[in-house]
Amino acid sequence: MSNASQTLTTNLSSWPVRRAAWTTFLPFLILFGLAALLPLTGNEYWGLIATRAAIYWMLVSGLSLIVGFAGQLAIGYVALLTLGAYTTSVLAAGNVLPPLPTLVALGIASAAGAVFGVIVGLPALRLRTFYFAMTTLGFATIVTQVALAWQGVTGGGIGITGPEMPAPFNTAWGFFYLCLGIAALCTWGASNIAHSRVGRSLIAIRDAEVAAEASGISKARLLVVVFMFAGALAAMAGGLFASLQTYITPDAFTFELSLLFFIAVLIGGRGSILGPLIGTVVLTILPEIAAPLAAWSTFLYAFLLLVIVLAMPGGIAALLDFESRKPLAFDRAVRPNPHVLGELFHGQRDGRSIVLRDVVLSFGGVRAIDGVNLEIRPGQIHGLIGPNGSGKTTTLNVISGYYAPEKGDVTLGSPLDPAAAVTRAGRGIARTFQTPRIVGEASVLDNVMIGGSIDGRATFLEALLSLPRHREDERRIEADALLALRAVGLEALAHVRADRLQHSELRFIEIARALVLRPSFLLLDEPAAGLSGVEIDHLGRLIVEIGRQGTGVLLVEHHADLIFSICDDVTVLNLGRVLAAGTPAEIRLHKEVVSAYLGG
Amino acid sequence: MLLDVNALEAGYGKIGVLHHVEMGVAAGEVVALLGHNGAGKTTLLRAISGLLPWGSGDVVFAGHSLKGSGPRESARAGLVHVIEGHRVFTQQTVADNLLLAAYDLPRGERSARIEEALAFFPEIAAKRHDRGGSLSGGQQQMLAVAQGLVRRPRLLMLDEPSAGLSPVLVDRVLAVVSQLRAEGTAILLVEQLVEKVLAVADRVYALAQGRVVLSARCDEPDLRSRLESAYFGSTIARD
Amino acid sequence: MLASILASGVAVGAIYALIGIAYNTMFSTSRVMSFTAGQLGMLGGVFGSLFVLRLGLPPIAGFVAMLACCALIGVITEFVAVRPVLKSLDQHLYVLSTLALALMIQQVTAIKWSTEPQPFPRLFELGSGMLDEKFWVPVIACLLTIIGLELLYRKTLVGRAFLAIAEDNFAARALGLPERNLRIASYALAGAIGGLAGFAGGQLLLAFFANGPLLNFYGFVPVALGGLGNNRGAVIGGLALGVFQQAANFLVGGIFSSVAVFCIFIIVLLLAPQGLFGSHVARRV
């Protein structure tokens, strides 16, 4: 063990160094540093604009997690700003309860924002994108209507006085520094989340939802937390916005503002924090320096949105991503180092098998699998072959919980939950997909770290504040991911964006992602498809070594020679039934198998 | 050659599926295309008919390159592709399904062409007013083939016409293939049922990993053992 | 009171239903839900008022000119916001591109037309009270549209081709149908239907640039409840929504009626994500 960890550290130091921390922080430091110097100019008008930008950024920092990371098109976020502004103003003015101190009112407004953030977000858990966009839009319309109509509380169309800040925040510059400080905290928190397990999981849900599920990431739980966080930030921004405006009417919260927030994220770039920050600053300043265009600002924003969508989907972040423009070596080959697996896999393996008993599943009246029996034993490589439509992949999908069998059961010691793919990672079952499900915009390393998501112990709050347990999680998952990458032979590409890799390399990333889980069982869905002969040989050796670690492997494949050379057991399916089962030598001689393949 | 495929490379996005495919079909012959799931058979047909834009190489049909043309242009030239999975329009009647296939034909010719196509399949001619969805899988497959015949193709490409059919119906569909050949239509047939296909085909190609690994006449004596080894490895060409 | 709730509810509901049909018409050939649907309704009112009141054309000429303009907007939508993003349908870029175009249309209307609601001409000078033309014109328009679409889909080859593309785009392409031209045609048709909704409902909604988002949402609700692409669901849902909304308006006040509509919308969608009349579950793995 100590020997192993020594090799690990020496090897770690020889890997390409991650971009040094200061280059990552530098743009933030410059931006906030410059802003902090603004009072020296003595220009209070610019101070006002800067305060507004800081407040907008509080909202956008949360929104960027929803739009940029989780890929949920929340286009009506002005509603939560409105909600926060009115809640804070009403509570501070004492229209409903006795007047509360402004900061307390602000706190309550944030809590309300968290609650409504989740309520508005609920449809995103079940519905298609357009529906969610519509719901947020509908919510935005309704909040304004309620503000107009609930005259006794909100003052209706006449409006209400914004909350007054306590000293020392009651001067223009005092308030500016308060907002700047909070904005800096939001930046820090959002960056922490972005670079944590949560950030990676959100991107996985966005771009590779099925793979996220297989890695044990629960979309619902994750999104609810993020909606709460973003909602609270938005409502807090609303309270401060009301204070900045000194007097608010429903007219102050136009849909144009919503558009500004949304476009700031998209101009900035998905999956980035710096980009949306720059986007927010630019969009806030733009109408000020181009005053004649003010009337056309919505048109401009919309036009920008169209241009971004059609011409530069990566946004500012992609423009700033100089790393990804360096050419990669052209003639690189994947060279796995199966011996590294010993370092990754350590500790006790339990000796139970996955057992399928009389499993039946049909689609639209056609029996895709019809009474399949199968046992995958620990440490054994089990090949599953059969002609087109014989039910191989369906069987794999039943085991990994994407389909519930109509009859029969699937057990690993105890029954495996039917149709609950998200539970499989917890039971030590990992898988790969026929078409690699990879997050193209994330680095190879981040992709592999997604596989270790359920290993993390830190909560969202710990990640937000970068507390020790979170940092310990990150270190551990990263080290595991690097080991897994070394095992499959991709460590040299760890920091490259995954969409720059070749198809065969993506297959090995998927295997690395599955290995980070240290699975007791690994289900491979046609891993050799699209690989060259040499790569298939490498793959075969890697799979054999995975088996030696005590992991049971189910190998669905068309390359009969690969199956026959590495499997311990082979099951042949035909028309959803087991046609034959036995050792490779027995199967090779099986008359029916040969004729099922050649269609006798 | 009626159809000539030269050094064709095609795939989906970044995933290259076909690698330097060379093959051809002469006028009036039946050519079978064999291979595993994922070997690239369907991709090859889609590339030929223009459903899938391809990268480099060339597809020449009746002396004209099909580069850049879509399925509509191919069909007009006489190259018709009947896709896999008997995907007929379930909400529309059998007659309307055929009428749709005749969309590009002059108005006056449509009904004659439909009757001509239906003549091959009396069992669906009787159901011409039933909706496509009410047909059995085998009848849907016949309808799909009939849709292809409406265009009076010079080359008909059939993608797994036997999938999911009972043996009797498979024979029925393959009988039509023989009948068409007798009338001079060339056919490119993708199939899983090797034995049955070899009985109707003149020549055969086998694909593996997107490459042509076997090209032979069906009357060559050692064909079966060569196919077997092409399927079970050991002789799969590697590079 | 019941009669006036019904009269205005059915009239408004017919407008929503027409917008819903415009959504469906675009969706059927492209799988795209376009935010321009509501704007087309808004434009129907604005163009109607522009041609008939400002330019003084006879109503029938104004109507035809309005249809042509809205059809053109539909075609522009296809070219600018739909075709470029069709390849990446799974990334939902169309939500953003159509939203952007919709907002541009709205802003141009606000600046070039007016930010205040403008009057809409009376078309037939017929009826008064509950039987006023403003209540029955939308209903007639909706009825004629449904009949027209039925005839198109059942009796013409072009209509069948639309249905074929809606059912299985790939198979339709393989068959050699001119899928691209048919898609453009369906966007023109949707433009005309959306414009008709705004024109027929012009006397109720006036020629107002801000009608777009409202029609977008209330036209989408029946589509979502009825199931995407289901015109019958859209009509039933639209009429039900209109009557419900007007009833709530009279009984508890306008604000709470929109809150109620919103809540019902969310609850129904959470319980029946495919809509009350739809049933389609895509395979994911």
PDB file of N, CA and C in Angstrom, chain C residues 195-228:
ATOM      1  N   GLY C 195     -51.903  34.789 -37.817  1.00  0.00           N
ATOM      2  CA  GLY C 195     -52.406  36.105 -38.183  1.00  0.00           C
ATOM      3  C   GLY C 195     -53.925  36.156 -38.128  1.00  0.00           C
ATOM      4  N   LEU C 196     -54.545  35.096 -38.607  1.00  0.00           N
ATOM      5  CA  LEU C 196     -56.007  35.011 -38.566  1.00  0.00           C
ATOM      6  C   LEU C 196     -56.520  35.131 -37.136  1.00  0.00           C
ATOM      7  N   ALA C 197     -55.808  34.466 -36.206  1.00  0.00           N
ATOM      8  CA  ALA C 197     -56.210  34.523 -34.794  1.00  0.00           C
ATOM      9  C   ALA C 197     -56.232  35.975 -34.328  1.00  0.00           C
ATOM     10  N   GLY C 198     -55.165  36.706 -34.636  1.00  0.00           N
ATOM     11  CA  GLY C 198     -55.080  38.091 -34.176  1.00  0.00           C
ATOM     12  C   GLY C 198     -56.093  38.984 -34.877  1.00  0.00           C
ATOM     13  N   PHE C 199     -56.331  38.732 -36.162  1.00  0.00           N
ATOM     14  CA  PHE C 199     -57.265  39.550 -36.931  1.00  0.00           C
ATOM     15  C   PHE C 199     -58.694  39.319 -36.435  1.00  0.00           C
ATOM     16  N   ALA C 200     -59.037  38.035 -36.268  1.00  0.00           N
ATOM     17  CA  ALA C 200     -60.388  37.698 -35.826  1.00  0.00           C
ATOM     18  C   ALA C 200     -60.627  38.201 -34.408  1.00  0.00           C
ATOM     19  N   GLY C 201     -59.569  38.175 -33.605  1.00  0.00           N
ATOM     20  CA  GLY C 201     -59.731  38.612 -32.225  1.00  0.00           C
ATOM     21  C   GLY C 201     -59.361  40.074 -32.037  1.00  0.00           C
ATOM     22  N   GLY C 202     -59.144  40.785 -33.139  1.00  0.00           N
ATOM     23  CA  GLY C 202     -58.665  42.160 -33.058  1.00  0.00           C
ATOM     24  C   GLY C 202     -59.578  43.067 -32.234  1.00  0.00           C
ATOM     25  N   GLN C 203     -60.907  42.858 -32.361  1.00  0.00           N
ATOM     26  CA  GLN C 203     -61.827  43.750 -31.642  1.00  0.00           C
ATOM     27  C   GLN C 203     -61.830  43.470 -30.146  1.00  0.00           C
ATOM     28  N   LEU C 204     -61.378  42.275 -29.768  1.00  0.00           N
ATOM     29  CA  LEU C 204     -61.293  41.955 -28.336  1.00  0.00           C
ATOM     30  C   LEU C 204     -59.943  42.366 -27.762  1.00  0.00           C
ATOM     31  N   LEU C 205     -58.876  42.076 -28.517  1.00  0.00           N
ATOM     32  CA  LEU C 205     -57.533  42.266 -27.975  1.00  0.00           C
ATOM     33  C   LEU C 205     -56.897  43.579 -28.406  1.00  0.00           C
ATOM     34  N   LEU C 206     -57.465  44.219 -29.413  1.00  0.00           N
ATOM     35  CA  LEU C 206     -56.936  45.454 -30.003  1.00  0.00           C
ATOM     36  C   LEU C 206     -55.581  45.190 -30.667  1.00  0.00           C
ATOM     37  N   ALA C 207     -55.072  46.231 -31.303  1.00  0.00           N
ATOM     38  CA  ALA C 207     -53.792  46.084 -32.008  1.00  0.00           C
ATOM     39  C   ALA C 207     -52.692  46.568 -31.074  1.00  0.00           C
ATOM     40  N   PHE C 208     -52.165  45.654 -30.299  1.00  0.00           N
ATOM     41  CA  PHE C 208     -51.296  46.020 -29.182  1.00  0.00           C
ATOM     42  C   PHE C 208     -50.036  45.173 -29.237  1.00  0.00           C
ATOM     43  N   PHE C 209     -48.882  45.828 -29.187  1.00  0.00           N
ATOM     44  CA  PHE C 209     -47.618  45.092 -29.371  1.00  0.00           C
ATOM     45  C   PHE C 209     -47.377  44.075 -28.259  1.00  0.00           C
ATOM     46  N   ALA C 210     -47.919  44.320 -27.058  1.00  0.00           N
ATOM     47  CA  ALA C 210     -47.637  43.438 -25.925  1.00  0.00           C
ATOM     48  C   ALA C 210     -48.558  42.219 -25.889  1.00  0.00           C
ATOM     49  N   ASN C 211     -49.436  42.061 -26.905  1.00  0.00           N
ATOM     50  CA  ASN C 211     -50.294  40.868 -26.934  1.00  0.00           C
ATOM     51  C   ASN C 211     -49.477  39.609 -27.189  1.00  0.00           C
ATOM     52  N   GLY C 212     -48.294  39.762 -27.785  1.00  0.00           N
ATOM     53  CA  GLY C 212     -47.485  38.611 -28.187  1.00  0.00           C
ATOM     54  C   GLY C 212     -47.200  37.631 -27.067  1.00  0.00           C
ATOM     55  N   PRO C 213     -46.535  38.085 -26.005  1.00  0.00           N
ATOM     56  CA  PRO C 213     -46.194  37.148 -24.935  1.00  0.00           C
ATOM     57  C   PRO C 213     -47.425  36.505 -24.311  1.00  0.00           C
ATOM     58  N   LEU C 214     -48.481  37.312 -24.181  1.00  0.00           N
ATOM     59  CA  LEU C 214     -49.721  36.798 -23.585  1.00  0.00           C
ATOM     60  C   LEU C 214     -50.282  35.649 -24.432  1.00  0.00           C
ATOM     61  N   LEU C 215     -50.395  35.905 -25.742  1.00  0.00           N
ATOM     62  CA  LEU C 215     -50.899  34.871 -26.645  1.00  0.00           C
ATOM     63  C   LEU C 215     -49.943  33.681 -26.684  1.00  0.00           C
ATOM     64  N   ASN C 216     -48.661  33.966 -26.587  1.00  0.00           N
ATOM     65  CA  ASN C 216     -47.678  32.888 -26.541  1.00  0.00           C
ATOM     66  C   ASN C 216     -47.994  31.915 -25.425  1.00  0.00           C
ATOM     67  N   PHE C 217     -48.226  32.486 -24.237  1.00  0.00           N
ATOM     68  CA  PHE C 217     -48.461  31.627 -23.079  1.00  0.00           C
ATOM     69  C   PHE C 217     -49.837  30.974 -23.140  1.00  0.00           C
ATOM     70  N   TYR C 218     -50.888  31.803 -23.356  1.00  0.00           N
ATOM     71  CA  TYR C 218     -52.233  31.224 -23.330  1.00  0.00           C
ATOM     72  C   TYR C 218     -52.515  30.352 -24.549  1.00  0.00           C
ATOM     73  N   GLY C 219     -51.775  30.556 -25.633  1.00  0.00           N
ATOM     74  CA  GLY C 219     -51.919  29.659 -26.775  1.00  0.00           C
ATOM     75  C   GLY C 219     -51.155  28.369 -26.561  1.00  0.00           C
ATOM     76  N   PHE C 220     -50.121  28.445 -25.740  1.00  0.00           N
ATOM     77  CA  PHE C 220     -49.316  27.249 -25.490  1.00  0.00           C
ATOM     78  C   PHE C 220     -49.993  26.323 -24.486  1.00  0.00           C
ATOM     79  N   VAL C 221     -50.706  26.921 -23.523  1.00  0.00           N
ATOM     80  CA  VAL C 221     -51.352  26.091 -22.490  1.00  0.00           C
ATOM     81  C   VAL C 221     -52.224  24.989 -23.105  1.00  0.00           C
ATOM     82  N   PRO C 222     -53.155  25.328 -24.033  1.00  0.00           N
ATOM     83  CA  PRO C 222     -53.961  24.233 -24.607  1.00  0.00           C
ATOM     84  C   PRO C 222     -53.123  23.204 -25.370  1.00  0.00           C
ATOM     85  N   VAL C 223     -52.047  23.656 -26.009  1.00  0.00           N
ATOM     86  CA  VAL C 223     -51.194  22.698 -26.726  1.00  0.00           C
ATOM     87  C   VAL C 223     -50.535  21.741 -25.730  1.00  0.00           C
ATOM     88  N   ALA C 224     -50.036  22.314 -24.641  1.00  0.00           N
ATOM     89  CA  ALA C 224     -49.365  21.487 -23.647  1.00  0.00           C
ATOM     90  C   ALA C 224     -50.356  20.525 -23.004  1.00  0.00           C
ATOM     91  N   LEU C 225     -51.563  21.018 -22.729  1.00  0.00           N
ATOM     92  CA  LEU C 225     -52.546  20.153 -22.088  1.00  0.00           C
ATOM     93  C   LEU C 225     -53.076  19.125 -23.067  1.00  0.00           C
ATOM     94  N   GLY C 226     -53.219  19.507 -24.319  1.00  0.00           N
ATOM     95  CA  GLY C 226     -53.793  18.594 -25.303  1.00  0.00           C
ATOM     96  C   GLY C 226     -52.784  17.643 -25.906  1.00  0.00           C
ATOM     97  N   GLY C 227     -51.518  17.914 -25.710  1.00  0.00           N
ATOM     98  CA  GLY C 227     -50.491  17.072 -26.316  1.00  0.00           C
ATOM     99  C   GLY C 227     -49.968  17.733 -27.576  1.00  0.00           C
ATOM    100  N   LEU C 228     -48.648  17.763 -27.745  1.00  0.00           N
ATOM    101  CA  LEU C 228     -48.044  18.431 -28.892  1.00  0.00           C
ATOM    102  C   LEU C 228     -48.558  17.838 -30.191  1.00  0.00           C
TER     103      LEU C 228
END
